[in-house]
Amino acid sequence: MKKSFLIILFLTSFYFSHADDGYRLWLRYDKIDDAKLLAQYNKDIAGIKFNSVSLILQAAKEELLKDLQSLLDKKIPEQKLIINGSIIAGTPASSIDVKNFFSVNEINDLGDEGFIIRTTSVNNKKVIFIAAKNDAGVLYGVFHFLRLLQTHQPVYKLTITSIPKIKLRLLNHWDNLNRSVERGYAGISIWNWHTLPDYIDQPYIDYARANASVGINGTVLTNVNANSLVLTKDYLIKVKALADVFRPYGIKVYLTARFSSPIELGHLKTADPLDSLVREWWKQKANEIYSYIPDFGGFLVKANSEGQPGPQNYGRTHADGANMLADALAPHKGVVIWRAFVYSNETPTDRFKQAFNEFNPLDGKFKKNVLVQVKNGPIDFQPREPFSPLFGAMPQTPLMMEFQLTQEYLGQGTHLVYEALLFKEVLNADTYEYGKGSTVAKVIDGSLDNHELSGMAGVSNIGNDINWTGHPFGQANWYAFGRIAWDYNLSAATIADEWIRQTFSNNKNFVDTVKKMMIASREAVVNYMTPLGLHHIMGYGNHYGPAPWYNKAPRADWNPVYFHRADSIGIGFDRTEKGSDALAQYKPEAAKKFETLATCPDKFLLWFHHVPWTYKLKSGRNLWDELCYKYNEGVDTVRWMQSAWNNMKKYVDDQRFNEVRMLLSIQEKEAIWWRNACLLYFQTFSKMPVPMQYEKPDHTLEYYESLKFPYAPGNG
Amino acid sequence: MKKSFLIILFLTSFYFSHADDGYRLWLRYDKIDDAKLLAQYNKDIAGIKFNSVSLILQAAKEELLKDLQSLLDKKIPEQKLIINGSIIAGTPASSIDVKNFFSVNEINDLGDEGFIIRTTSVNNKKVIFIAAKNDAGVLYGVFHFLRLLQTHQPVYKLTITSIPKIKLRLLNHWDNLNRSVERGYAGISIWNWHTLPDYIDQPYIDYARANASVGINGTVLTNVNANSLVLTKDYLIKVKALADVFRPYGIKVYLTARFSSPIELGHLKTADPLDSLVREWWKQKANEIYSYIPDFGGFLVKANSEGQPGPQNYGRTHADGANMLADALAPHKGVVIWRAFVYSNETPTDRFKQAFNEFNPLDGKFKKNVLVQVKNGPIDFQPREPFSPLFGAMPQTPLMMEFQLTQEYLGQGTHLVYEALLFKEVLNADTYEYGKGSTVAKVIDGSLDNHELSGMAGVSNIGNDINWTGHPFGQANWYAFGRIAWDYNLSAATIADEWIRQTFSNNKNFVDTVKKMMIASREAVVNYMTPLGLHHIMGYGNHYGPAPWYNKAPRADWNPVYFHRADSIGIGFDRTEKGSDALAQYKPEAAKKFETLATCPDKFLLWFHHVPWTYKLKSGRNLWDELCYKYNEGVDTVRWMQSAWNNMKKYVDDQRFNEVRMLLSIQEKEAIWWRNACLLYFQTFSKMPVPMQYEKPDHTLEYYESLKFPYAPGNG
């Protein structure tokens, strides 16, 4: 016995010392490495009673069997009879035990996707129920249960009820048909359109598993800068193949619809949404799509924005465009997700205000199956933005949140930035739509305005890199997005805790340290890139690195100088009523704290005010000194993260340890680059010295301005 | 004891049942699954005596220790003293045992890279020597020894001496700086230029290991359609980082040199190779490169070909261009590899003849450190080509062979085609340079004309797909290239045997069946694409699928109709003296068999003759019927491969089994497509019926002509 134990120990340690390429994400399900806990689990779990009468239940059961075998290092048998330690999974329709045990109300309250996990007794046998009203709920319950085991939670006394707060929890892939990914930093698209539908790449399946495990229930396969070809038969057959892979994991497929498709594909003379031939074309196209994919989710549309065609080309409104598509999809229960990310160079208004100006008047004009998808902030996924004033301003329209998981403005493929804090900050912001407590989250989940439809989208950070997201910690943002879309009350720390345990290790020292790193990382990137409310001062085109000096873009509001407005007096964009008055788009109570220099939180200061260099902040430092302080604080935090990570070597496999170590070193280099370039440039306006205690820039401003990166990734 | 055995068995079987993503290539080193053999190995191998005093020896030793532990399932200890079962590895400089045991001559005969593996006795202890003159030889010996174990060869009586036949054994990556890969079908470039030099991706290391394991000792990182930016400091620092990773594995780095770089980077007015400023620029550039990479291999140059700049832009010859670069590299012992793949639209000559016409007169004009790299055939990597007439026609110039591993014309990413047979066919071809027996192989290895330099290049099929080559069997072509470059006397079957055993399984049934599939696959692709000597009838631009009808290319010799010349009388390109007289470029004895319809082998028929549709072939069938027969034979072989593979399910992990199954199904579909499209098209000339016994096309010719693939991969 002792001998066999030693042998197992040896094999196990050998297995763990293997390099880990990160492909398995948080779905590792390695054997529980705490012997006492493993013994307990093996007592708690003795068998499975799981009647899998549908594709989804079958996927759930396979997942449960496979992962339990791996976690518990033994095959958990299926049983017809209930024994002590049975896991009983199912719906009232699939499982007589579920039907008998739970009340009709209790089950109905779970809705389409909720679940119960409960440790209880049936016929004097101790069992664990994973019960739901619908199959999808069982799937989510299974993954939740597996998460409990992977995070070393006790399972002998479970009383969990979990219901998603948001209905549509979608990834948006900005993936092109040639496999390039706009703002993608993890290789090329995982969709290999060329070999579809005949070749089902293993990552398609594991992508579906990963999404299901965090509750993501839909995916928009194609770039919002859309290509109409994806709506042709050749491609719909490929889309169908993916939909067939995803269906057992509760995931619906959506496509982006190029507004001019009736012209490009249907050879019509117009794409006018009020033209009857155009309307008929879309109706037929929808019918065709549903003939391949009966549960097709719907269309995501970027129209009349950054060069995309749209209804305004024909003197129609966004509502006209969206409603036409909505009519085509309605018979099939599909939805239209219409993006509010619009701004026009011809409008001389502050870009901040344009989405609101265009969409706010359309409230109430959209059909029932339309959601308007709004980026979290008014500009474009900056390290920190105030919430978009559209939230709380369109009570008659279900507004869908658009977060960006891919780190376009957050260090791209090489910076460790945990985004859950950003997501939470926005969701917790108060719109004051109906007085205090009218948080963005309550707008989004539909509760504030009583919408049936609700949605949250994350612009995917997934590519064909072996570890999916390039940076091993990029996985955490995918994970956190799903978890928050399911339940935005989960704290960023809780989600980080879960993710670290599943992805790396349950070791307390490791979990505590890495959690601290993740939590610190978001403010770090704000500090070394855009402290105090600076925004949109990155490189032109590729958005890589700092370029606050840039002023040569073909439109003013693509230029950093448009946004920071530095001059000899100060820096920042005056959006008070003396300035662009963007603040007027917020409810007065929400605007109030931003309105005056005295009340405006430092972190939003330059979003709303042009502040004199000598203005004294709450810290006692003047603005220039505070800017120097913040930029250096950002760099310092990265250095702290580096040293913290270096102490984690013994808890991580060599491969991932080294990957993160190298990436943190790039992050440090680039944080310094941001700090030096920005301070040197802003100093040409402030004419004030960088306080003695800080590192001196190792290059001149001219040097930083001369840097070129013709092949920086992500331009799509 | 019995219990622990069962436990091991369980863990092992669980491990093996895991999906396999193919990342490990042929370097799997899983535990020997034959218990008897494992016991024998564990008797034969008891310790390691390996003094690793250099980077290469250190890499070799680490590889040996790690892989032996994995293969033998126990840690093989290092020892200071010789014991029974010691592996003694080293050179006379690193190992006193090697120095004492082997004669100076025996060691010196091994040259820079050869090795000896010998089972013998030292002080009455049975030992296994892995000995070499230089460190690289030890590395190659270690990998050879590991290969013996992985292929289940006995090691108790080894007397191996192995010396590579070719000096420069290089991969050519047609990889662009934006990570697109010209003619790449396995994702994007594994070189992530953006994150270099700071981020060393694990695949860089495993790429080096894989290459070293088959003797590849150099890699050209960049596309022959070159970008001068790679010669700037920013990129050279990145190149250096890769060179540093590869050096311990005996691999040198080469770059492609864009001929106009002195203009683009140096701001000179000309790139004339006789201009002294230009010459000085290249000299300085070479000095700069060697300051970063002291063992830089040299330049690969595509000049005055398909739009690339070159010496002819200035009225100079290829020799002038090559010699200028050679002078710059010579002080550093670098070489210039100058490609002979040139053809000009302005020359009305048969494209077949142009490389010969340009290069043959230059024989004797190149500097000592120049090799001329010649594609295996006169046109462009077709499924079958006669050998290039340049082989045997430039006795004063070391000619380097260029094979294409990436399957541009061989089914691209989805067809199983084992290329070793193609390589061997070309290498075994007789040039008759000095009478019978003057094979292409002997031209290439330098033996025929007494050259010190010799080389063989394989255009890489590697991308960032998890399994490196997209198709799991694409790995075999990478493997076979390295093995053949090391020793072209190895048979295609032997190499397949080795590869299958290392990559999949040593099971006899499996090895025999899969070997048959691989051997059959090359003639299959010839038959369903270009039987009887047809060539260059694929899709325009992307080279995907059949397009024998295509005649709209901007130059005549990019059009399929230029090459097949089908008309009402017959089909094929008359290259006899009545036609283009390309045959005159061969030595008369080599040309003889091609000259007449009666003596020309069927497989080269339409390469050299315009043959009447009714001409009766050796089979007794007329040409049209034979064409129908061959196209159908190709499809039938693919179907046989499908059924053979389906019987292999029990020997392979699920993932790779399914991948190959799906790919074979695509291959079948595309083989049918090729057959149908080509026969329907050629039938418009032959006006003869497809014999009754064959499948009827399921589409019209118009349908096939209408197909479009705007996003087919590989256009770079």
Short mmCIF file of N, CA and C in Angstrom, two decimals, chain B residues 591-658:
data_model
loop_
_atom_site.label_atom_id
_atom_site.label_comp_id
_atom_site.label_asym_id
_atom_site.label_seq_id
_atom_site.Cartn_x
_atom_site.Cartn_y
_atom_site.Cartn_z
N ALA B 591 17.79 13.37 -71.73
CA ALA B 591 16.66 13.81 -72.55
C ALA B 591 16.06 12.66 -73.35
N LYS B 592 16.92 11.71 -73.72
CA LYS B 592 16.53 10.69 -74.70
C LYS B 592 15.19 10.04 -74.42
N LYS B 593 15.03 9.57 -73.20
CA LYS B 593 13.80 8.83 -72.92
C LYS B 593 12.56 9.73 -72.99
N PHE B 594 12.73 11.04 -72.81
CA PHE B 594 11.59 11.95 -72.88
C PHE B 594 11.22 12.31 -74.32
N GLU B 595 12.17 12.08 -75.25
CA GLU B 595 12.05 12.69 -76.59
C GLU B 595 10.91 12.16 -77.43
N THR B 596 10.66 10.87 -77.35
CA THR B 596 9.63 10.32 -78.23
C THR B 596 8.44 9.85 -77.41
N LEU B 597 7.30 9.91 -78.05
CA LEU B 597 6.08 9.42 -77.42
C LEU B 597 6.25 7.98 -76.97
N ALA B 598 6.96 7.23 -77.75
CA ALA B 598 7.08 5.80 -77.47
C ALA B 598 7.90 5.55 -76.21
N THR B 599 8.95 6.36 -75.99
CA THR B 599 9.84 6.08 -74.85
C THR B 599 9.52 6.92 -73.62
N CYS B 600 8.79 7.99 -73.80
CA CYS B 600 8.52 8.87 -72.64
C CYS B 600 7.62 8.17 -71.63
N PRO B 601 8.06 8.12 -70.38
CA PRO B 601 7.18 7.49 -69.37
C PRO B 601 5.85 8.23 -69.31
N ASP B 602 4.77 7.46 -69.18
CA ASP B 602 3.43 8.05 -69.10
C ASP B 602 3.38 9.22 -68.13
N LYS B 603 4.08 9.05 -67.01
CA LYS B 603 3.94 10.06 -65.97
C LYS B 603 4.51 11.42 -66.35
N PHE B 604 5.36 11.44 -67.38
CA PHE B 604 5.91 12.73 -67.84
C PHE B 604 5.38 13.13 -69.22
N LEU B 605 4.45 12.34 -69.75
CA LEU B 605 4.03 12.48 -71.14
C LEU B 605 3.67 13.91 -71.53
N LEU B 606 2.74 14.50 -70.80
CA LEU B 606 2.22 15.81 -71.22
C LEU B 606 3.13 16.96 -70.80
N TRP B 607 4.17 16.64 -70.08
CA TRP B 607 5.24 17.62 -69.83
C TRP B 607 6.00 17.92 -71.12
N PHE B 608 6.06 16.91 -72.00
CA PHE B 608 6.98 17.03 -73.14
C PHE B 608 6.32 16.87 -74.50
N HIS B 609 5.08 16.43 -74.50
CA HIS B 609 4.45 16.15 -75.81
C HIS B 609 3.03 16.67 -75.86
N HIS B 610 2.66 17.14 -77.03
CA HIS B 610 1.25 17.42 -77.30
C HIS B 610 0.70 16.13 -77.91
N VAL B 611 -0.12 15.44 -77.15
CA VAL B 611 -0.47 14.06 -77.50
C VAL B 611 -1.92 14.00 -77.99
N PRO B 612 -2.15 13.36 -79.13
CA PRO B 612 -3.53 13.25 -79.65
C PRO B 612 -4.43 12.50 -78.66
N TRP B 613 -5.66 12.91 -78.59
CA TRP B 613 -6.64 12.28 -77.69
C TRP B 613 -6.76 10.80 -77.94
N THR B 614 -6.55 10.42 -79.17
CA THR B 614 -6.77 9.01 -79.53
C THR B 614 -5.49 8.19 -79.45
N TYR B 615 -4.39 8.82 -79.10
CA TYR B 615 -3.11 8.11 -79.04
C TYR B 615 -3.20 6.96 -78.02
N LYS B 616 -2.72 5.80 -78.44
CA LYS B 616 -2.85 4.62 -77.59
C LYS B 616 -1.65 4.49 -76.66
N LEU B 617 -1.89 4.40 -75.38
CA LEU B 617 -0.81 4.33 -74.39
C LEU B 617 -0.45 2.88 -74.08
N LYS B 618 0.60 2.73 -73.28
CA LYS B 618 1.06 1.37 -72.92
C LYS B 618 -0.05 0.54 -72.29
N SER B 619 -0.97 1.18 -71.62
CA SER B 619 -2.07 0.46 -70.97
C SER B 619 -3.04 -0.14 -71.98
N GLY B 620 -2.93 0.30 -73.22
CA GLY B 620 -3.91 -0.14 -74.22
C GLY B 620 -5.05 0.86 -74.36
N ARG B 621 -5.17 1.78 -73.38
CA ARG B 621 -6.20 2.80 -73.47
C ARG B 621 -5.71 3.98 -74.29
N ASN B 622 -6.65 4.65 -74.95
CA ASN B 622 -6.23 5.88 -75.61
C ASN B 622 -6.07 6.99 -74.56
N LEU B 623 -5.48 8.10 -74.99
CA LEU B 623 -5.12 9.15 -74.03
C LEU B 623 -6.31 9.63 -73.21
N TRP B 624 -7.43 9.88 -73.90
CA TRP B 624 -8.61 10.36 -73.18
C TRP B 624 -9.07 9.36 -72.13
N ASP B 625 -9.15 8.11 -72.52
CA ASP B 625 -9.59 7.09 -71.57
C ASP B 625 -8.60 6.94 -70.42
N GLU B 626 -7.33 7.07 -70.75
CA GLU B 626 -6.31 6.96 -69.70
C GLU B 626 -6.43 8.13 -68.71
N LEU B 627 -6.72 9.29 -69.25
CA LEU B 627 -6.93 10.47 -68.39
C LEU B 627 -8.10 10.20 -67.43
N CYS B 628 -9.20 9.69 -68.00
CA CYS B 628 -10.36 9.35 -67.17
C CYS B 628 -9.97 8.31 -66.12
N TYR B 629 -9.21 7.34 -66.56
CA TYR B 629 -8.79 6.26 -65.67
C TYR B 629 -7.95 6.82 -64.51
N LYS B 630 -7.00 7.65 -64.84
CA LYS B 630 -6.09 8.17 -63.82
C LYS B 630 -6.82 9.08 -62.81
N TYR B 631 -7.66 9.96 -63.33
CA TYR B 631 -8.40 10.83 -62.41
C TYR B 631 -9.23 10.00 -61.44
N ASN B 632 -9.85 8.94 -61.98
CA ASN B 632 -10.67 8.09 -61.11
C ASN B 632 -9.82 7.27 -60.16
N GLU B 633 -8.68 6.87 -60.63
CA GLU B 633 -7.77 6.12 -59.76
C GLU B 633 -7.36 6.98 -58.56
N GLY B 634 -7.12 8.24 -58.83
CA GLY B 634 -6.77 9.16 -57.75
C GLY B 634 -7.86 9.22 -56.69
N VAL B 635 -9.09 9.38 -57.13
CA VAL B 635 -10.21 9.43 -56.19
C VAL B 635 -10.33 8.11 -55.44
N ASP B 636 -10.19 7.02 -56.17
CA ASP B 636 -10.32 5.70 -55.53
C ASP B 636 -9.26 5.51 -54.44
N THR B 637 -8.07 5.96 -54.71
CA THR B 637 -7.01 5.80 -53.70
C THR B 637 -7.36 6.58 -52.43
N VAL B 638 -7.89 7.78 -52.61
CA VAL B 638 -8.30 8.55 -51.43
C VAL B 638 -9.37 7.79 -50.65
N ARG B 639 -10.29 7.19 -51.37
CA ARG B 639 -11.36 6.43 -50.67
C ARG B 639 -10.78 5.22 -49.95
N TRP B 640 -9.80 4.61 -50.57
CA TRP B 640 -9.14 3.50 -49.88
C TRP B 640 -8.44 4.01 -48.61
N MET B 641 -7.79 5.17 -48.73
CA MET B 641 -7.13 5.74 -47.55
C MET B 641 -8.15 6.00 -46.44
N GLN B 642 -9.33 6.48 -46.82
CA GLN B 642 -10.37 6.72 -45.82
C GLN B 642 -10.74 5.45 -45.07
N SER B 643 -10.96 4.37 -45.85
CA SER B 643 -11.42 3.16 -45.16
C SER B 643 -10.27 2.56 -44.36
N ALA B 644 -9.06 2.67 -44.88
CA ALA B 644 -7.91 2.16 -44.11
C ALA B 644 -7.80 2.91 -42.78
N TRP B 645 -7.94 4.23 -42.83
CA TRP B 645 -7.83 5.03 -41.61
C TRP B 645 -8.95 4.70 -40.63
N ASN B 646 -10.14 4.52 -41.15
CA ASN B 646 -11.25 4.22 -40.25
C ASN B 646 -11.01 2.95 -39.44
N ASN B 647 -10.24 2.04 -40.00
CA ASN B 647 -9.90 0.82 -39.26
C ASN B 647 -8.83 1.04 -38.19
N MET B 648 -8.26 2.22 -38.18
CA MET B 648 -7.16 2.50 -37.24
C MET B 648 -7.65 3.14 -35.94
N LYS B 649 -8.96 3.31 -35.83
CA LYS B 649 -9.52 4.05 -34.69
C LYS B 649 -8.97 3.57 -33.34
N LYS B 650 -8.84 2.28 -33.19
CA LYS B 650 -8.46 1.78 -31.86
C LYS B 650 -7.00 2.07 -31.49
N TYR B 651 -6.21 2.45 -32.48
CA TYR B 651 -4.79 2.69 -32.19
C TYR B 651 -4.44 4.15 -31.92
N VAL B 652 -5.41 5.03 -32.15
CA VAL B 652 -5.11 6.46 -32.09
C VAL B 652 -6.01 7.15 -31.07
N ASP B 653 -5.50 8.19 -30.47
CA ASP B 653 -6.35 9.03 -29.61
C ASP B 653 -7.50 9.59 -30.45
N ASP B 654 -8.59 9.89 -29.77
CA ASP B 654 -9.79 10.36 -30.47
C ASP B 654 -9.55 11.62 -31.28
N GLN B 655 -8.83 12.56 -30.68
CA GLN B 655 -8.71 13.84 -31.35
C GLN B 655 -8.02 13.70 -32.70
N ARG B 656 -6.87 13.07 -32.72
CA ARG B 656 -6.16 12.98 -33.99
C ARG B 656 -6.86 12.02 -34.95
N PHE B 657 -7.49 10.98 -34.40
CA PHE B 657 -8.25 10.10 -35.28
C PHE B 657 -9.31 10.90 -36.03
N ASN B 658 -10.05 11.69 -35.29
CA ASN B 658 -11.14 12.46 -35.92
C ASN B 658 -10.62 13.54 -36.86
#
